[in-house]
mmCIF file of C-alpha atoms in Angstrom:
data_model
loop_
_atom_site.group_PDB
_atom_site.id
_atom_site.type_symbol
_atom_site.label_atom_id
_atom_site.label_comp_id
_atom_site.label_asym_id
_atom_site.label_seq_id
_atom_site.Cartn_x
_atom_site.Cartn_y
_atom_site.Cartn_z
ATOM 1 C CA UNK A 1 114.278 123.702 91.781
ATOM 2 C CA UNK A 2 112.155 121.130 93.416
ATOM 3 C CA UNK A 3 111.873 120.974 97.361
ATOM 4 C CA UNK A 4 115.257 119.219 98.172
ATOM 5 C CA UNK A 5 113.354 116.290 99.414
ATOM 6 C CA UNK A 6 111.692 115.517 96.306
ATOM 7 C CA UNK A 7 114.899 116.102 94.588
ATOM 8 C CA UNK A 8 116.730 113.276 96.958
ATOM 9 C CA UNK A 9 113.717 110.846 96.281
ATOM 10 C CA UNK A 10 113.274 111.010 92.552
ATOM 11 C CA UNK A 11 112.988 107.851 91.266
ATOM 12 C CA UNK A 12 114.734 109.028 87.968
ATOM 13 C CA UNK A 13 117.610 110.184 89.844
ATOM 14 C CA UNK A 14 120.398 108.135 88.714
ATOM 15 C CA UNK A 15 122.705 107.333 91.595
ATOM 16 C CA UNK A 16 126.028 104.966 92.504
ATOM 17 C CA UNK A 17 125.365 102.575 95.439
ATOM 18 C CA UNK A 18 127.795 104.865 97.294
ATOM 19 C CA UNK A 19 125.445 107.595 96.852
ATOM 20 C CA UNK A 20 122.743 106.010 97.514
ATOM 21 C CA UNK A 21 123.807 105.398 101.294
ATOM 22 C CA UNK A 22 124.261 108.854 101.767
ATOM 23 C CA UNK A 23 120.756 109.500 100.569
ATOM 24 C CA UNK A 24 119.745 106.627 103.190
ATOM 25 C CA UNK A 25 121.339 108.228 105.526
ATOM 26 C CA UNK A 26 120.000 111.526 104.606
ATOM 27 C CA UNK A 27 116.113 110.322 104.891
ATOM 28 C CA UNK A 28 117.193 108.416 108.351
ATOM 29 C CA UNK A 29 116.764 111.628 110.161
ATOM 30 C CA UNK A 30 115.881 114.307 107.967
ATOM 31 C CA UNK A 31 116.841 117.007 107.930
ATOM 32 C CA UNK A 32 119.335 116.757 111.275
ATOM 33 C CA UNK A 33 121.859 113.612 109.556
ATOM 34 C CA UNK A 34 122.561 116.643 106.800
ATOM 35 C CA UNK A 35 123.029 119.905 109.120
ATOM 36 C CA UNK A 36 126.074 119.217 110.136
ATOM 37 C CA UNK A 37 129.835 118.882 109.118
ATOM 38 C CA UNK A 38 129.995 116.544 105.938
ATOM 39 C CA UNK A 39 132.489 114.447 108.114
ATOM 40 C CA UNK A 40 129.592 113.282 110.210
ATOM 41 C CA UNK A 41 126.980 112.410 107.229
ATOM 42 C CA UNK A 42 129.952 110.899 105.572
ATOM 43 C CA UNK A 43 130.683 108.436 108.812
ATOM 44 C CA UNK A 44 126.969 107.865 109.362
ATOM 45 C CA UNK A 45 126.817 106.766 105.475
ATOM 46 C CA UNK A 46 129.586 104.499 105.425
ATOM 47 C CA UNK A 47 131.178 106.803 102.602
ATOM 48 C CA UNK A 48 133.893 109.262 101.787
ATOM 49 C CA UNK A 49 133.858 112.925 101.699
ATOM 50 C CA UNK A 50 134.146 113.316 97.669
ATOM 51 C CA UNK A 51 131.409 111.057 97.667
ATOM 52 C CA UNK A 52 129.019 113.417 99.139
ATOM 53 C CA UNK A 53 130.689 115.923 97.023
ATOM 54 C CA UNK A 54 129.601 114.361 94.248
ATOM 55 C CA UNK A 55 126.231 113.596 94.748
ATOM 56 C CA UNK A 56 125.656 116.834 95.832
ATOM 57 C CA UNK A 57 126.689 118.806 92.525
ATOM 58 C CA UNK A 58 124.905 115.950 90.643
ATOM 59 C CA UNK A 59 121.571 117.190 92.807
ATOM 60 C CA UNK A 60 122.613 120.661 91.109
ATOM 61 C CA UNK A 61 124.226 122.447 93.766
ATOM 62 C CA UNK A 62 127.713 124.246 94.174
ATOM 63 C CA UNK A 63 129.004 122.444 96.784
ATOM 64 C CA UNK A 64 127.741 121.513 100.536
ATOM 65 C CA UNK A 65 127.358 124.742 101.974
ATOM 66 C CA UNK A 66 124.974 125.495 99.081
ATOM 67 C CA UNK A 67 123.427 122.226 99.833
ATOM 68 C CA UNK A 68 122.840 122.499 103.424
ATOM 69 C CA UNK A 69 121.002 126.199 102.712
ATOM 70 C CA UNK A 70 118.727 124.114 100.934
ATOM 71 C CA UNK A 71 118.037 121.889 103.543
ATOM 72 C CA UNK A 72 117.291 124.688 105.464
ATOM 73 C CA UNK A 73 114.651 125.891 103.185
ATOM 74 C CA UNK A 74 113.255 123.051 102.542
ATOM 75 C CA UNK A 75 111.973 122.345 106.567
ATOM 76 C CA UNK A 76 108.722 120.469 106.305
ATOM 77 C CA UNK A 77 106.298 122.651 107.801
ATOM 78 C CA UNK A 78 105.441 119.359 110.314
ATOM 79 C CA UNK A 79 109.374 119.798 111.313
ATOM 80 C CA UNK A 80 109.021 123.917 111.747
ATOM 81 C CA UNK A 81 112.630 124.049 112.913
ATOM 82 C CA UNK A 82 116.134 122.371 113.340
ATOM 83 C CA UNK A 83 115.898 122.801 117.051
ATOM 84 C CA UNK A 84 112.100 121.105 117.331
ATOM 85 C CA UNK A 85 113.711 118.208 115.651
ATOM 86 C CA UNK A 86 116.218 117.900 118.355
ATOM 87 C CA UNK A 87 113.791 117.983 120.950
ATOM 88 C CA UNK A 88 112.549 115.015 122.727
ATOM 89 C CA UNK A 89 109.253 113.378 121.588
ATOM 90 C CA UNK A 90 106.615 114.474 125.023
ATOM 91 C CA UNK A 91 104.901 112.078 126.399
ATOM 92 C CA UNK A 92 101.554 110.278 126.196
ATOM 93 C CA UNK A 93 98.484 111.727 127.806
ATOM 94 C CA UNK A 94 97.886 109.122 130.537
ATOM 95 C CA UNK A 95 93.649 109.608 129.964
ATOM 96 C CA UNK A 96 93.976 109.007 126.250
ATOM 97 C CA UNK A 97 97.093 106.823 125.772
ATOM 98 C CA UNK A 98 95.269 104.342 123.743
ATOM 99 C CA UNK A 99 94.032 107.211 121.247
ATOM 100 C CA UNK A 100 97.411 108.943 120.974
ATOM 101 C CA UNK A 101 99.242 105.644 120.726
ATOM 102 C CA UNK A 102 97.308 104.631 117.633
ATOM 103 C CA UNK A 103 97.811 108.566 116.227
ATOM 104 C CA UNK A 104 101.953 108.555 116.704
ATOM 105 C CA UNK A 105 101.391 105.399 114.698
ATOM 106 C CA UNK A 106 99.962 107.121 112.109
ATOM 107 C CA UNK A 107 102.524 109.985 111.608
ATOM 108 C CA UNK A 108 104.984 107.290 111.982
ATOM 109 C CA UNK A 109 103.776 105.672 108.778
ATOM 110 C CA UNK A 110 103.945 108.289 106.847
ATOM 111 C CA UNK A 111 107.626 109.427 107.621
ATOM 112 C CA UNK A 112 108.486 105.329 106.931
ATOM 113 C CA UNK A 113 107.252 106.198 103.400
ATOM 114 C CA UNK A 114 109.420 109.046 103.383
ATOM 115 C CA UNK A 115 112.186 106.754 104.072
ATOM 116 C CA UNK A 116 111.645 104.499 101.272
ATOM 117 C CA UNK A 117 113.798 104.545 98.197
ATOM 118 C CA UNK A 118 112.471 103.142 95.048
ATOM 119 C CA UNK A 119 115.278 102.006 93.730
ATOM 120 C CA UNK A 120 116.025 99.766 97.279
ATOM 121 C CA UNK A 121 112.843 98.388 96.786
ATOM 122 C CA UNK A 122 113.138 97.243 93.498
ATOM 123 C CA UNK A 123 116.778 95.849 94.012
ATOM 124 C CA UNK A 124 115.511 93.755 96.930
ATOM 125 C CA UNK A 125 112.559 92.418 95.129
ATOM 126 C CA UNK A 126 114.813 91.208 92.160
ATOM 127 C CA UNK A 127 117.066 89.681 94.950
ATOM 128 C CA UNK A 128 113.553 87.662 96.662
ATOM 129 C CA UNK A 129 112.255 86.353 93.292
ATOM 130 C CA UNK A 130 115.243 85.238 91.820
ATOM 131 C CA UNK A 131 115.067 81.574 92.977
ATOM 132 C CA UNK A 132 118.845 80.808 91.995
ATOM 133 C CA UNK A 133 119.651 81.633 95.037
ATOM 134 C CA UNK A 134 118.437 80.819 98.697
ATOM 135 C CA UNK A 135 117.083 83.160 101.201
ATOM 136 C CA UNK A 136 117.621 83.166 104.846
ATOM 137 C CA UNK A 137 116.141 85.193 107.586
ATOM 138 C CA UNK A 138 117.446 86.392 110.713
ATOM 139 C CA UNK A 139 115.705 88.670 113.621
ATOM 140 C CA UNK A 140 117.019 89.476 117.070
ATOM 141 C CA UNK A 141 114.731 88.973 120.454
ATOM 142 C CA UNK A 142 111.618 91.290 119.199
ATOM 143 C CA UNK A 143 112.642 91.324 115.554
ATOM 144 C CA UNK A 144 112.598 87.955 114.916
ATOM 145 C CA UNK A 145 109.142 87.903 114.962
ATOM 146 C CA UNK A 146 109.226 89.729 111.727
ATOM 147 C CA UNK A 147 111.873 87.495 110.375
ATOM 148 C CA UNK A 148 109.297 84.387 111.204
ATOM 149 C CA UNK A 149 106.215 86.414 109.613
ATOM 150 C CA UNK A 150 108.573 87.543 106.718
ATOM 151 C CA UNK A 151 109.834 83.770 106.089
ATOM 152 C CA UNK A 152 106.540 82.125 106.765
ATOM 153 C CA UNK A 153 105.073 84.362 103.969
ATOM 154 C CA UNK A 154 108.731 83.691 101.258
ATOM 155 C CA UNK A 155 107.969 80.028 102.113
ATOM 156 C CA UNK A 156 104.509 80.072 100.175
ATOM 157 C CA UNK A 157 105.743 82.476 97.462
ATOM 158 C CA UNK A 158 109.228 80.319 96.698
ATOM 159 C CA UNK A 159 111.361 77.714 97.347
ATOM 160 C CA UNK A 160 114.858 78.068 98.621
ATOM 161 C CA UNK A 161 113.645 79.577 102.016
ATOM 162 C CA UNK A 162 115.109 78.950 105.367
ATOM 163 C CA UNK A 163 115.596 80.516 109.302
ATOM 164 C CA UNK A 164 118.508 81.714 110.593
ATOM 165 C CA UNK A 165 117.810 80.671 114.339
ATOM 166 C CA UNK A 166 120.165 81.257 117.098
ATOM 167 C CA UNK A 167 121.264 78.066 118.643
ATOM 168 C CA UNK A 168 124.009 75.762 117.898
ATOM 169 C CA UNK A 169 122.897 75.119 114.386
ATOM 170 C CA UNK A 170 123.583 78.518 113.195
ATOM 171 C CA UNK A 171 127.566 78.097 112.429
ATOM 172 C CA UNK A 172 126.186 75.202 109.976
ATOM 173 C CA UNK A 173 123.348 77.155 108.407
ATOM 174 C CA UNK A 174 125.608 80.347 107.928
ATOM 175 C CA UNK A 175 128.700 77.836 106.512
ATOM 176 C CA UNK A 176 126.118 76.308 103.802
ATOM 177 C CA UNK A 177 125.584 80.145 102.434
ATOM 178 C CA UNK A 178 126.502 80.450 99.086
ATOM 179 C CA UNK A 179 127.823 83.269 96.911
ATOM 180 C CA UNK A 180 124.819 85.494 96.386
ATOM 181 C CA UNK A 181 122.452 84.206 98.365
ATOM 182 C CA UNK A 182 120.316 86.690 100.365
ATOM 183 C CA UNK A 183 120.065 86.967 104.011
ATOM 184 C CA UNK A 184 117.646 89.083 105.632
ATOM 185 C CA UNK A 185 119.104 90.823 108.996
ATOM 186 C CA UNK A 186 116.736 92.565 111.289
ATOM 187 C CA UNK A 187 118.240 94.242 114.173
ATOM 188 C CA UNK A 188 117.148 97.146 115.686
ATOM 189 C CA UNK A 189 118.793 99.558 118.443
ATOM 190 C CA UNK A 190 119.651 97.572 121.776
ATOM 191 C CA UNK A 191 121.653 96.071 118.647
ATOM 192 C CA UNK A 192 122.184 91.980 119.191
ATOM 193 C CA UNK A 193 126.365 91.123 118.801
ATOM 194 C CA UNK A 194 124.683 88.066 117.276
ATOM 195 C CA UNK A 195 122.958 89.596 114.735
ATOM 196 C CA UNK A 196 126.894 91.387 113.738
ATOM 197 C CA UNK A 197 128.343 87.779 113.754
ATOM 198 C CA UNK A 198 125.440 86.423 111.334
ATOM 199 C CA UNK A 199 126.080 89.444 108.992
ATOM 200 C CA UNK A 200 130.126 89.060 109.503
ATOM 201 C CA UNK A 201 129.866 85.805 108.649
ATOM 202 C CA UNK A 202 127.513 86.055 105.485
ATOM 203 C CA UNK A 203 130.050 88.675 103.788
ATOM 204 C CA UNK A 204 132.282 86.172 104.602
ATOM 205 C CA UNK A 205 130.947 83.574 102.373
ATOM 206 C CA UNK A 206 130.258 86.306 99.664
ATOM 207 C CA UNK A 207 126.404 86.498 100.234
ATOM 208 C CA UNK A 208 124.233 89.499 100.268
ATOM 209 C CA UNK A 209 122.944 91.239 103.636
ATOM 210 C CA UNK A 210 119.732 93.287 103.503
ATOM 211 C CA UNK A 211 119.512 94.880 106.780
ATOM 212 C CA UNK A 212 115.772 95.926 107.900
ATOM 213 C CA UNK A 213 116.910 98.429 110.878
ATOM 214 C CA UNK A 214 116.306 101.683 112.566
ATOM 215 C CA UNK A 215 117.056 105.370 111.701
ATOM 216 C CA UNK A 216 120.325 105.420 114.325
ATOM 217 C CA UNK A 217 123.871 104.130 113.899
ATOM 218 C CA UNK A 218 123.378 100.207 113.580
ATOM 219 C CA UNK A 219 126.749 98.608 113.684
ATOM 220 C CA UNK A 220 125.524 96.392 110.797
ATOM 221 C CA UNK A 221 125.108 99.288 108.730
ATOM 222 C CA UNK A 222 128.638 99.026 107.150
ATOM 223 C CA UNK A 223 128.454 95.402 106.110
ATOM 224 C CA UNK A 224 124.858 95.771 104.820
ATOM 225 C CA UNK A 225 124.382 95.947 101.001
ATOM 226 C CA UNK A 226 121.079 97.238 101.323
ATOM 227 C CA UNK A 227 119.521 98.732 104.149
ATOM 228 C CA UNK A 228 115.324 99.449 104.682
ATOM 229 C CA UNK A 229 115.200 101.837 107.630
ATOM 230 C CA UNK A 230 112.500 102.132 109.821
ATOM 231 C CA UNK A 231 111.658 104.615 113.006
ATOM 232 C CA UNK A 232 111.353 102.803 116.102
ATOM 233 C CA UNK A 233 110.648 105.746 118.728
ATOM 234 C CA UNK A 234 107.372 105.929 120.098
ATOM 235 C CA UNK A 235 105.318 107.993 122.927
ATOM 236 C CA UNK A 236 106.096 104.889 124.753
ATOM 237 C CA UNK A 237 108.746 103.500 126.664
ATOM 238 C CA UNK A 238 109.356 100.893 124.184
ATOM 239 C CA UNK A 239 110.031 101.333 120.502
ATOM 240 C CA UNK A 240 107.428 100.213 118.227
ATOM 241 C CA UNK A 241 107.634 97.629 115.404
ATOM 242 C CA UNK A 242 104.607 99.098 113.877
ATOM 243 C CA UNK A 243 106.589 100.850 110.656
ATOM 244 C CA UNK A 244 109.075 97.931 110.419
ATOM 245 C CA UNK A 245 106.077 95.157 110.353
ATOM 246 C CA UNK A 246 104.600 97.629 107.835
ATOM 247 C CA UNK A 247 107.273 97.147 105.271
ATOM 248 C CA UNK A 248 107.569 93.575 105.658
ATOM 249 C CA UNK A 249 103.872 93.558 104.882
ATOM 250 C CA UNK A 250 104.535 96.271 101.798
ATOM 251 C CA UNK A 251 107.256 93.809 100.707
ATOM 252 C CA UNK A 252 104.502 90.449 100.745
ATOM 253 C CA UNK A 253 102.372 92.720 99.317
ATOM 254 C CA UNK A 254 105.138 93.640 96.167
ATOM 255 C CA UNK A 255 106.284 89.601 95.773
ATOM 256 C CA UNK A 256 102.903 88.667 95.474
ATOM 257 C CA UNK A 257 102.092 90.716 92.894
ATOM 258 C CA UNK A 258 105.012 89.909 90.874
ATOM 259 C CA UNK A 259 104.729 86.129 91.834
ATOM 260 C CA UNK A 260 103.130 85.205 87.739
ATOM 261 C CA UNK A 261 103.061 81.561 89.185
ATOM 262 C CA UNK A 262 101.829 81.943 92.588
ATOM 263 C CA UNK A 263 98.189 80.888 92.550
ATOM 264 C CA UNK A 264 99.269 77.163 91.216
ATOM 265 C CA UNK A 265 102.188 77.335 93.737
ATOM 266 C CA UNK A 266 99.575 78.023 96.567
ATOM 267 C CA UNK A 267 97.252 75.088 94.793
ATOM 268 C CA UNK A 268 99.613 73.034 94.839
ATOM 269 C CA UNK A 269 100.349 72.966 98.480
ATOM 270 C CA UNK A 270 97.669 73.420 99.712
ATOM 271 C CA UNK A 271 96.404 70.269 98.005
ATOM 272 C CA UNK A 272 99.312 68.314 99.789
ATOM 273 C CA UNK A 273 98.842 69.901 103.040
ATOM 274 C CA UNK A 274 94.960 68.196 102.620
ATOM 275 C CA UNK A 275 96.317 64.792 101.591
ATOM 276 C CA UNK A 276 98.804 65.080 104.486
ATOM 277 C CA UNK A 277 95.444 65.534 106.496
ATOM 278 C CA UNK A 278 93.451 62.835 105.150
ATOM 279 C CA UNK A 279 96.554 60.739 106.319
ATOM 280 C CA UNK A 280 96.499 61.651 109.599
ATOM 281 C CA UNK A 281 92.794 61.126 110.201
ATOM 282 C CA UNK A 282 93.163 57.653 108.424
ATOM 283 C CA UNK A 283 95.880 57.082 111.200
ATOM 284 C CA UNK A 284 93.728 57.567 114.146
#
């Protein structure tokens, strides 16, 4: 058998939406969300128990027990043990913080790619380039500058694009949602109740929630039909946005590429934005 990880991130694994928030929830913190009772990874996954009982003997295992001894095994030898992964992160060298900044943002990288799913990804591209329905972006006091740079960047790819901003417009942007329309959530820990009302009320009107979050227990989590997790903790006292901006840029990167019309789209306005120039300069 393959290490476990690999198993849990094969792209040709064919998996319910149920179990495919357990396997979120699973690469969140690996390997700590699955050492312990199936209760717990059950809560953190928004699932039920025969859920994880299921995916589980569909990975080809007996049962949890036999499933957890695998987890065991399959320690990344970065990890070494369960109890280094429970320790805190140290801290930054104060005579190199610059150096070792940059180098936890490295290692972070990588384990966002661990937590990347495939599948998620090519779910929420569908969702972006199908121009039936409108998209609408909404970030929280830090996150929203993703949001912006995410919706800036939709805006030259598609029409159908708006913000999500928090003032007293928002009860009349979320009440104009329509069924299936996309919102984009981002909220991470120091969770904003805001954010919870936008998502509240976009279930509401039967839209979809993509929640771009952290690794921890985001109150959103349960309302979110597809979730794009991030690690936010960093060797200093704030939590970086460096993974998190990386995946928005991954996801430009993705729509672009799959954008067949996009260079006479970007032709297009760019020749208007030069005519709305000329104007102006014929004004003055």
């Amino acid at each position: 058998m393959p290490p476990l990880r690999d198993l849990i991130t094969d792209p040709d694994l064919e998996l319910t939406p149920s179990e495919r928030k357990v396997i979120r929830a699973l690469l969140d913190q690996y390997p700590r969300n699955g050492l312990g009772p199936m209760a717990r990874l059950a809560e953190h996954a928004g699932v039920s128990d025969p859920t994880i009982v299921r995916l589980v003997k569909k990975l080809g295992f007996g049962g949890y027990a036999e499933f957890q001894d695998a987890l065991l095994s399959d320690m990344d030898h970065r990890l070494r043990s369960p109890s280094t992964l429970l320790q805190p992160r140290s801290h930054l060298n104060k005579d190199d913080a610059w150096g070792h900044y940059l180098a936890d943002s490295q290692r972070l990288l990588v384990e966002t790619q661990v937590l990347t799913q495939p599948e998620d990804v090519r779910i929420l591209l569908d969702w972006l380039l199908d121009t039936r329905h409108q998209i609408y972006c909404f970030g929280g006091r830090f996150s929203s500058l993703m949001a912006h740079y995410l919706l800036n960047h939709l805006r030259l790819l598609r029409p159908g694009c708006f913000a999500l901003e928090d003032n007293a417009q928002l009860p009349d942007r979320l009440f104009d949602l329509q069924r299936q329309d996309v919102v984009l959530l981002f909220d991470y820990r120091r969770y904003q109740t805001q954010a919870l009302r936008v998502a509240s009320a976009a279930k509401s009107r039967n839209a979809r929630v993509v929640l771009f979050t952290d690794i921890y227990a985001s109150p959103l989590r349960e309302l979110a039909d597809l979730i794009i997790s991030a690690p936010v903790e960093s060797a200093s006292p704030f939590d970086t946005m460096v993974p998190a901006l990386a995946q928005v840029e991954a996801l430009i990167a993705c729509l672009t590429l799959r954008s067949p019309d996009l260079a006479d789209r970007l032709e297009g306005i760019d020749a208007m934005r030069n005519e709305f120039n000329t104007h102006l300069l014929e004004d003055k």
